[in-house]
Amino acid sequence: TGVQTCALPILTHPDPAARAPWVLAAALLHDVLEDCPVHHEELTLRFGADVSAAVRALSRRMRTVAGADKSTEQYWRVLANAPLPIRQIKAADRIDNLRSCVDWPHEPLIRRYLAETPQYVVPLVAEDVYLSGLLAQGLGELRTRWP
């Protein structure tokens, strides 16, 4: 999946607050700490504290910080307690991932997404009708192909 497609549900969100510049930056950078040799302090210097904090919250691990991996429980707890824009980015990322699984199926990942999306991701944005609808649509499409 591409970083740009993850940002699409944010870019098309009807609420202007969901499209704030720092939210868009965090959506575009959401995987950088996991996938690139970038330290969160560099993110803070280049993009500001809000973006850096959001990306840290969205990261299960930080490639450049030994021992900074979050357990599954810690990861979902951090996100559940995060501000709404960060939770919206996670939902947008999952929407993109669900769409990708429909096009390029990988059964273990699909099974994981089918289990954890309703349990963890949907409650993150329960008050966001737009993203909740896109999550439901993505889950429905995936369930149709993987009953």
PDB file of C-alpha atoms in Angstrom:
ATOM      1  CA  THR A   1       0.000   0.000   0.000  1.00  0.00           C
ATOM      2  CA  GLY A   2       1.159   3.521  -0.626  1.00  0.00           C
ATOM      3  CA  VAL A   3       1.387   6.260   1.926  1.00  0.00           C
ATOM      4  CA  GLN A   4      -0.658   8.518  -0.315  1.00  0.00           C
ATOM      5  CA  THR A   5      -3.617   6.104  -0.417  1.00  0.00           C
ATOM      6  CA  CYS A   6      -3.698   6.016   3.373  1.00  0.00           C
ATOM      7  CA  ALA A   7      -4.146   9.765   3.356  1.00  0.00           C
ATOM      8  CA  LEU A   8      -7.056   9.582   0.904  1.00  0.00           C
ATOM      9  CA  PRO A   9      -9.797   9.026   3.516  1.00  0.00           C
ATOM     10  CA  ILE A  10      -8.350  11.990   5.427  1.00  0.00           C
ATOM     11  CA  LEU A  11      -8.181  14.201   2.318  1.00  0.00           C
ATOM     12  CA  THR A  12     -11.800  13.404   1.434  1.00  0.00           C
ATOM     13  CA  HIS A  13     -13.129  13.710   4.998  1.00  0.00           C
ATOM     14  CA  PRO A  14     -16.071  16.138   5.163  1.00  0.00           C
ATOM     15  CA  ASP A  15     -14.858  17.660   8.464  1.00  0.00           C
ATOM     16  CA  PRO A  16     -12.170  20.326   7.832  1.00  0.00           C
ATOM     17  CA  ALA A  17     -10.608  19.569  11.235  1.00  0.00           C
ATOM     18  CA  ALA A  18      -9.774  16.077   9.986  1.00  0.00           C
ATOM     19  CA  ARG A  19      -7.818  17.699   7.142  1.00  0.00           C
ATOM     20  CA  ALA A  20      -5.674  20.002   9.286  1.00  0.00           C
ATOM     21  CA  PRO A  21      -2.124  20.331   7.912  1.00  0.00           C
ATOM     22  CA  TRP A  22      -0.526  18.503  10.851  1.00  0.00           C
ATOM     23  CA  VAL A  23      -3.029  15.629  10.458  1.00  0.00           C
ATOM     24  CA  LEU A  24      -2.221  15.290   6.764  1.00  0.00           C
ATOM     25  CA  ALA A  25       1.502  15.333   7.531  1.00  0.00           C
ATOM     26  CA  ALA A  26       1.084  12.646  10.198  1.00  0.00           C
ATOM     27  CA  ALA A  27      -1.041  10.539   7.829  1.00  0.00           C
ATOM     28  CA  LEU A  28       1.635  10.720   5.163  1.00  0.00           C
ATOM     29  CA  LEU A  29       4.405   9.931   7.666  1.00  0.00           C
ATOM     30  CA  HIS A  30       2.539   7.367   9.781  1.00  0.00           C
ATOM     31  CA  ASP A  31       4.884   4.439   8.928  1.00  0.00           C
ATOM     32  CA  VAL A  32       8.173   6.304   8.757  1.00  0.00           C
ATOM     33  CA  LEU A  33       9.391   5.374  12.260  1.00  0.00           C
ATOM     34  CA  GLU A  34       8.641   1.696  11.640  1.00  0.00           C
ATOM     35  CA  ASP A  35      10.002   1.460   8.111  1.00  0.00           C
ATOM     36  CA  CYS A  36      12.845   3.988   7.845  1.00  0.00           C
ATOM     37  CA  PRO A  37      16.016   4.793   9.792  1.00  0.00           C
ATOM     38  CA  VAL A  38      14.485   8.016  11.115  1.00  0.00           C
ATOM     39  CA  HIS A  39      14.455   9.011  14.782  1.00  0.00           C
ATOM     40  CA  HIS A  40      11.381  10.668  16.263  1.00  0.00           C
ATOM     41  CA  GLU A  41      13.494  13.663  17.289  1.00  0.00           C
ATOM     42  CA  GLU A  42      14.185  14.301  13.593  1.00  0.00           C
ATOM     43  CA  LEU A  43      10.436  14.237  12.933  1.00  0.00           C
ATOM     44  CA  THR A  44       9.951  16.789  15.702  1.00  0.00           C
ATOM     45  CA  LEU A  45      12.604  19.081  14.238  1.00  0.00           C
ATOM     46  CA  ARG A  46      11.287  18.830  10.683  1.00  0.00           C
ATOM     47  CA  PHE A  47       7.513  18.609  11.222  1.00  0.00           C
ATOM     48  CA  GLY A  48       6.786  19.736  14.781  1.00  0.00           C
ATOM     49  CA  ALA A  49       5.780  18.129  18.034  1.00  0.00           C
ATOM     50  CA  ASP A  50       2.177  17.357  17.027  1.00  0.00           C
ATOM     51  CA  VAL A  51       3.200  15.383  13.943  1.00  0.00           C
ATOM     52  CA  SER A  52       5.982  13.576  15.797  1.00  0.00           C
ATOM     53  CA  ALA A  53       3.684  12.636  18.691  1.00  0.00           C
ATOM     54  CA  ALA A  54       1.028  11.367  16.282  1.00  0.00           C
ATOM     55  CA  VAL A  55       3.506   9.246  14.343  1.00  0.00           C
ATOM     56  CA  ARG A  56       4.910   7.825  17.597  1.00  0.00           C
ATOM     57  CA  ALA A  57       1.396   6.919  18.748  1.00  0.00           C
ATOM     58  CA  LEU A  58       0.699   5.240  15.397  1.00  0.00           C
ATOM     59  CA  SER A  59       3.926   3.192  15.498  1.00  0.00           C
ATOM     60  CA  ARG A  60       4.152  -0.236  17.103  1.00  0.00           C
ATOM     61  CA  ARG A  61       7.910  -0.002  17.000  1.00  0.00           C
ATOM     62  CA  MET A  62      10.532   2.596  16.273  1.00  0.00           C
ATOM     63  CA  ARG A  63      13.259   1.255  14.064  1.00  0.00           C
ATOM     64  CA  THR A  64      15.950   3.538  15.522  1.00  0.00           C
ATOM     65  CA  VAL A  65      15.039   3.148  19.204  1.00  0.00           C
ATOM     66  CA  ALA A  66      15.953  -0.199  20.737  1.00  0.00           C
ATOM     67  CA  GLY A  67      13.342  -1.532  23.153  1.00  0.00           C
ATOM     68  CA  ALA A  68      10.647   0.901  22.027  1.00  0.00           C
ATOM     69  CA  ASP A  69       8.367  -1.809  20.669  1.00  0.00           C
ATOM     70  CA  LYS A  70       4.817  -1.768  22.026  1.00  0.00           C
ATOM     71  CA  SER A  71       2.963  -4.941  22.806  1.00  0.00           C
ATOM     72  CA  THR A  72      -0.323  -5.401  20.981  1.00  0.00           C
ATOM     73  CA  GLU A  73      -2.187  -4.401  24.145  1.00  0.00           C
ATOM     74  CA  GLN A  74      -0.050  -1.287  24.640  1.00  0.00           C
ATOM     75  CA  TYR A  75      -0.461  -0.268  21.010  1.00  0.00           C
ATOM     76  CA  TRP A  76      -4.254  -0.410  21.059  1.00  0.00           C
ATOM     77  CA  ARG A  77      -4.421   1.230  24.509  1.00  0.00           C
ATOM     78  CA  VAL A  78      -2.287   4.162  23.304  1.00  0.00           C
ATOM     79  CA  LEU A  79      -4.526   4.591  20.267  1.00  0.00           C
ATOM     80  CA  ALA A  80      -7.744   4.286  22.287  1.00  0.00           C
ATOM     81  CA  ASN A  81      -6.545   7.171  24.476  1.00  0.00           C
ATOM     82  CA  ALA A  82      -5.185   9.280  21.620  1.00  0.00           C
ATOM     83  CA  PRO A  83      -6.881  12.445  20.346  1.00  0.00           C
ATOM     84  CA  LEU A  84      -9.488  11.917  17.629  1.00  0.00           C
ATOM     85  CA  PRO A  85      -7.266  13.033  14.709  1.00  0.00           C
ATOM     86  CA  ILE A  86      -4.712  10.333  15.538  1.00  0.00           C
ATOM     87  CA  ARG A  87      -7.463   7.725  15.788  1.00  0.00           C
ATOM     88  CA  GLN A  88      -8.797   8.949  12.437  1.00  0.00           C
ATOM     89  CA  ILE A  89      -5.380   8.415  10.853  1.00  0.00           C
ATOM     90  CA  LYS A  90      -5.316   4.849  12.175  1.00  0.00           C
ATOM     91  CA  ALA A  91      -8.785   4.245  10.750  1.00  0.00           C
ATOM     92  CA  ALA A  92      -7.725   5.725   7.394  1.00  0.00           C
ATOM     93  CA  ASP A  93      -4.677   3.446   7.363  1.00  0.00           C
ATOM     94  CA  ARG A  94      -6.850   0.426   8.089  1.00  0.00           C
ATOM     95  CA  ILE A  95      -9.342   1.434   5.373  1.00  0.00           C
ATOM     96  CA  ASP A  96      -6.453   1.497   2.903  1.00  0.00           C
ATOM     97  CA  ASN A  97      -5.181  -1.859   4.170  1.00  0.00           C
ATOM     98  CA  LEU A  98      -8.627  -3.453   3.848  1.00  0.00           C
ATOM     99  CA  ARG A  99      -8.894  -2.205   0.271  1.00  0.00           C
ATOM    100  CA  SER A 100      -5.436  -3.570  -0.496  1.00  0.00           C
ATOM    101  CA  CYS A 101      -6.341  -6.986   0.895  1.00  0.00           C
ATOM    102  CA  VAL A 102      -9.316  -7.162  -1.476  1.00  0.00           C
ATOM    103  CA  ASP A 103      -7.015  -6.518  -4.439  1.00  0.00           C
ATOM    104  CA  TRP A 104      -3.921  -8.432  -3.245  1.00  0.00           C
ATOM    105  CA  PRO A 105      -5.073 -11.118  -0.808  1.00  0.00           C
ATOM    106  CA  HIS A 106      -2.715 -12.394   1.860  1.00  0.00           C
ATOM    107  CA  GLU A 107      -4.751 -14.788   3.976  1.00  0.00           C
ATOM    108  CA  PRO A 108      -2.981 -14.451   7.368  1.00  0.00           C
ATOM    109  CA  LEU A 109      -3.208 -10.659   7.175  1.00  0.00           C
ATOM    110  CA  ILE A 110      -6.835 -10.806   6.071  1.00  0.00           C
ATOM    111  CA  ARG A 111      -7.739 -13.055   9.001  1.00  0.00           C
ATOM    112  CA  ARG A 112      -5.971 -10.664  11.383  1.00  0.00           C
ATOM    113  CA  TYR A 113      -7.735  -7.625   9.938  1.00  0.00           C
ATOM    114  CA  LEU A 114     -11.129  -9.354  10.046  1.00  0.00           C
ATOM    115  CA  ALA A 115     -10.584 -10.099  13.745  1.00  0.00           C
ATOM    116  CA  GLU A 116      -8.984  -6.892  14.993  1.00  0.00           C
ATOM    117  CA  THR A 117     -10.746  -4.243  12.899  1.00  0.00           C
ATOM    118  CA  PRO A 118     -14.172  -4.631  14.558  1.00  0.00           C
ATOM    119  CA  GLN A 119     -12.578  -5.129  17.979  1.00  0.00           C
ATOM    120  CA  TYR A 120     -10.042  -2.301  17.975  1.00  0.00           C
ATOM    121  CA  VAL A 121     -10.274   0.023  14.975  1.00  0.00           C
ATOM    122  CA  VAL A 122     -14.026   0.559  14.640  1.00  0.00           C
ATOM    123  CA  PRO A 123     -14.372   1.730  18.284  1.00  0.00           C
ATOM    124  CA  LEU A 124     -11.553   4.251  17.741  1.00  0.00           C
ATOM    125  CA  VAL A 125     -13.753   6.280  15.401  1.00  0.00           C
ATOM    126  CA  ALA A 126     -17.256   5.322  16.533  1.00  0.00           C
ATOM    127  CA  GLU A 127     -18.230   9.020  16.628  1.00  0.00           C
ATOM    128  CA  ASP A 128     -16.936   9.607  13.082  1.00  0.00           C
ATOM    129  CA  VAL A 129     -19.768   8.595  10.745  1.00  0.00           C
ATOM    130  CA  TYR A 130     -17.668   9.063   7.605  1.00  0.00           C
ATOM    131  CA  LEU A 131     -14.731   6.843   8.602  1.00  0.00           C
ATOM    132  CA  SER A 132     -16.986   4.322  10.362  1.00  0.00           C
ATOM    133  CA  GLY A 133     -18.899   3.937   7.115  1.00  0.00           C
ATOM    134  CA  LEU A 134     -15.715   3.403   5.112  1.00  0.00           C
ATOM    135  CA  LEU A 135     -14.509   0.817   7.639  1.00  0.00           C
ATOM    136  CA  ALA A 136     -17.836  -1.022   7.448  1.00  0.00           C
ATOM    137  CA  GLN A 137     -17.673  -0.961   3.655  1.00  0.00           C
ATOM    138  CA  GLY A 138     -14.104  -2.297   3.627  1.00  0.00           C
ATOM    139  CA  LEU A 139     -14.928  -5.043   6.107  1.00  0.00           C
ATOM    140  CA  GLY A 140     -18.002  -5.990   4.082  1.00  0.00           C
ATOM    141  CA  GLU A 141     -16.010  -6.303   0.868  1.00  0.00           C
ATOM    142  CA  LEU A 142     -13.349  -8.386   2.576  1.00  0.00           C
ATOM    143  CA  ARG A 143     -15.904 -10.651   4.273  1.00  0.00           C
ATOM    144  CA  THR A 144     -17.588 -11.244   0.924  1.00  0.00           C
ATOM    145  CA  ARG A 145     -14.328 -12.615  -0.454  1.00  0.00           C
ATOM    146  CA  TRP A 146     -13.173 -14.298   2.760  1.00  0.00           C
ATOM    147  CA  PRO A 147     -16.257 -15.577   4.593  1.00  0.00           C
TER     148      PRO A 147
END
